[in-house]
Short mmCIF file of C-alpha atoms in Angstrom, two decimals:
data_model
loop_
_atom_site.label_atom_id
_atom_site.label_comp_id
_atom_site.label_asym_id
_atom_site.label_seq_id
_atom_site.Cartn_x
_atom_site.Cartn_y
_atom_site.Cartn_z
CA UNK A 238 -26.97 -27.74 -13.90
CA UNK A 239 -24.38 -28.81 -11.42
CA UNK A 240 -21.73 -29.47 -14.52
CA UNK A 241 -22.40 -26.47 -16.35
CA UNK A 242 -21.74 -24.37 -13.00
CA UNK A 243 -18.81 -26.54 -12.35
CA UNK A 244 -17.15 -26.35 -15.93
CA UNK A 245 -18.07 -22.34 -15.66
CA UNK A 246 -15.89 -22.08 -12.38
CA UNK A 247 -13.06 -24.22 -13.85
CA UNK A 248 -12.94 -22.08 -16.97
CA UNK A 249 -13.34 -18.99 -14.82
CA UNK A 250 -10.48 -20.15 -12.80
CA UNK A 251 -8.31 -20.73 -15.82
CA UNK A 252 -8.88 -17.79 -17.20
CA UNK A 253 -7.98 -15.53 -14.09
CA UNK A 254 -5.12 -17.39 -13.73
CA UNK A 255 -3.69 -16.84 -17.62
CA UNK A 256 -4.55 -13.45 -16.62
CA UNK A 257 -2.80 -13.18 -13.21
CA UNK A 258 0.65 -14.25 -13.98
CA UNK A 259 0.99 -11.77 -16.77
CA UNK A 260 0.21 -9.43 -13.98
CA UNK A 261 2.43 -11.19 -11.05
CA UNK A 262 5.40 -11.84 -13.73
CA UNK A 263 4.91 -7.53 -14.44
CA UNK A 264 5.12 -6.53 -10.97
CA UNK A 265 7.76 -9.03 -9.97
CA UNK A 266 9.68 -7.43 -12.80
CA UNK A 267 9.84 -4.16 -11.42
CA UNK A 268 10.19 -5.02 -8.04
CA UNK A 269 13.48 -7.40 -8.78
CA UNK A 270 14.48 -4.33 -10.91
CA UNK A 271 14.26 -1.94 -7.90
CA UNK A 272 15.99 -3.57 -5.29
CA UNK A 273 18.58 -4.77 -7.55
CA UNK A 274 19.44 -1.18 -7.83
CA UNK A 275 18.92 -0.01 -3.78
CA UNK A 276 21.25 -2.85 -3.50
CA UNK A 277 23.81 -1.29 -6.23
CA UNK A 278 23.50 2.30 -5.05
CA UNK A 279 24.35 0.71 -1.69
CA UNK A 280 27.11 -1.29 -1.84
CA UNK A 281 28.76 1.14 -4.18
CA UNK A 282 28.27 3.79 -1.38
CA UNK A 283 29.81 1.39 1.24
CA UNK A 284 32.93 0.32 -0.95
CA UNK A 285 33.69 4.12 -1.55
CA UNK A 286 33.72 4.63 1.78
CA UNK A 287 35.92 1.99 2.60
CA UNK A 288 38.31 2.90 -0.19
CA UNK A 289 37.84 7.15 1.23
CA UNK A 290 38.30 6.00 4.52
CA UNK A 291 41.31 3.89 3.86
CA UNK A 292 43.39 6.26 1.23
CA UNK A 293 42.49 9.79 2.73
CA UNK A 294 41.04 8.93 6.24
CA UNK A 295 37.95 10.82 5.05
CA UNK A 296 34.82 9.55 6.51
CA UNK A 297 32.23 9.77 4.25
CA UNK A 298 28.88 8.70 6.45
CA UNK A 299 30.30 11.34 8.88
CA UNK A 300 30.49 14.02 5.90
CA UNK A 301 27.00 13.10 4.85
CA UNK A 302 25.38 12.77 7.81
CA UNK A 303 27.52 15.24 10.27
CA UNK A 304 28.51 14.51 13.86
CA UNK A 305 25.63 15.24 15.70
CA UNK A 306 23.62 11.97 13.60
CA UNK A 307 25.99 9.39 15.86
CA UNK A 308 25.94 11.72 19.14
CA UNK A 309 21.98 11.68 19.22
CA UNK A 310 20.70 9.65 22.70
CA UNK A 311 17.45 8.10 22.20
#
């Protein structure tokens, strides 16, 4: 009795774990996807503004955001 429960659990354990890393490998797909593109969209938003601020002295976070978003006291 005690080899049939323990072959059962091994088997069991197998089998969640085939079926687990399809699931982990999905999710880690999508999250790699999505913060490789936050990271895009952001550093694409920083090196325009460095290239605004440095060929038209236009500040672009202060356009966007407005004066009053770096004057607030907390």
């Amino acid at each position: 009795m005690f080899a049939l429960k323990s072959l059962i659990l091994i088997l069991s354990l197998y089998v969640s774990a085939l079926v687990l890393s399809k699931v982990f490998t999905f999710v880690f797909a999508i999250a790699f996807f999505l913060i490789r593109m936050l990271v895009l969209v952001a550093v694409s938003f920083m090196v325009l503004h460095f290239f605004l601020k440095i060929l038209f002295k236009l500040d672009l976070i202060e356009t966007i955001f407005g004066k009053r978003f770096f004057q607030r006291k907390f």
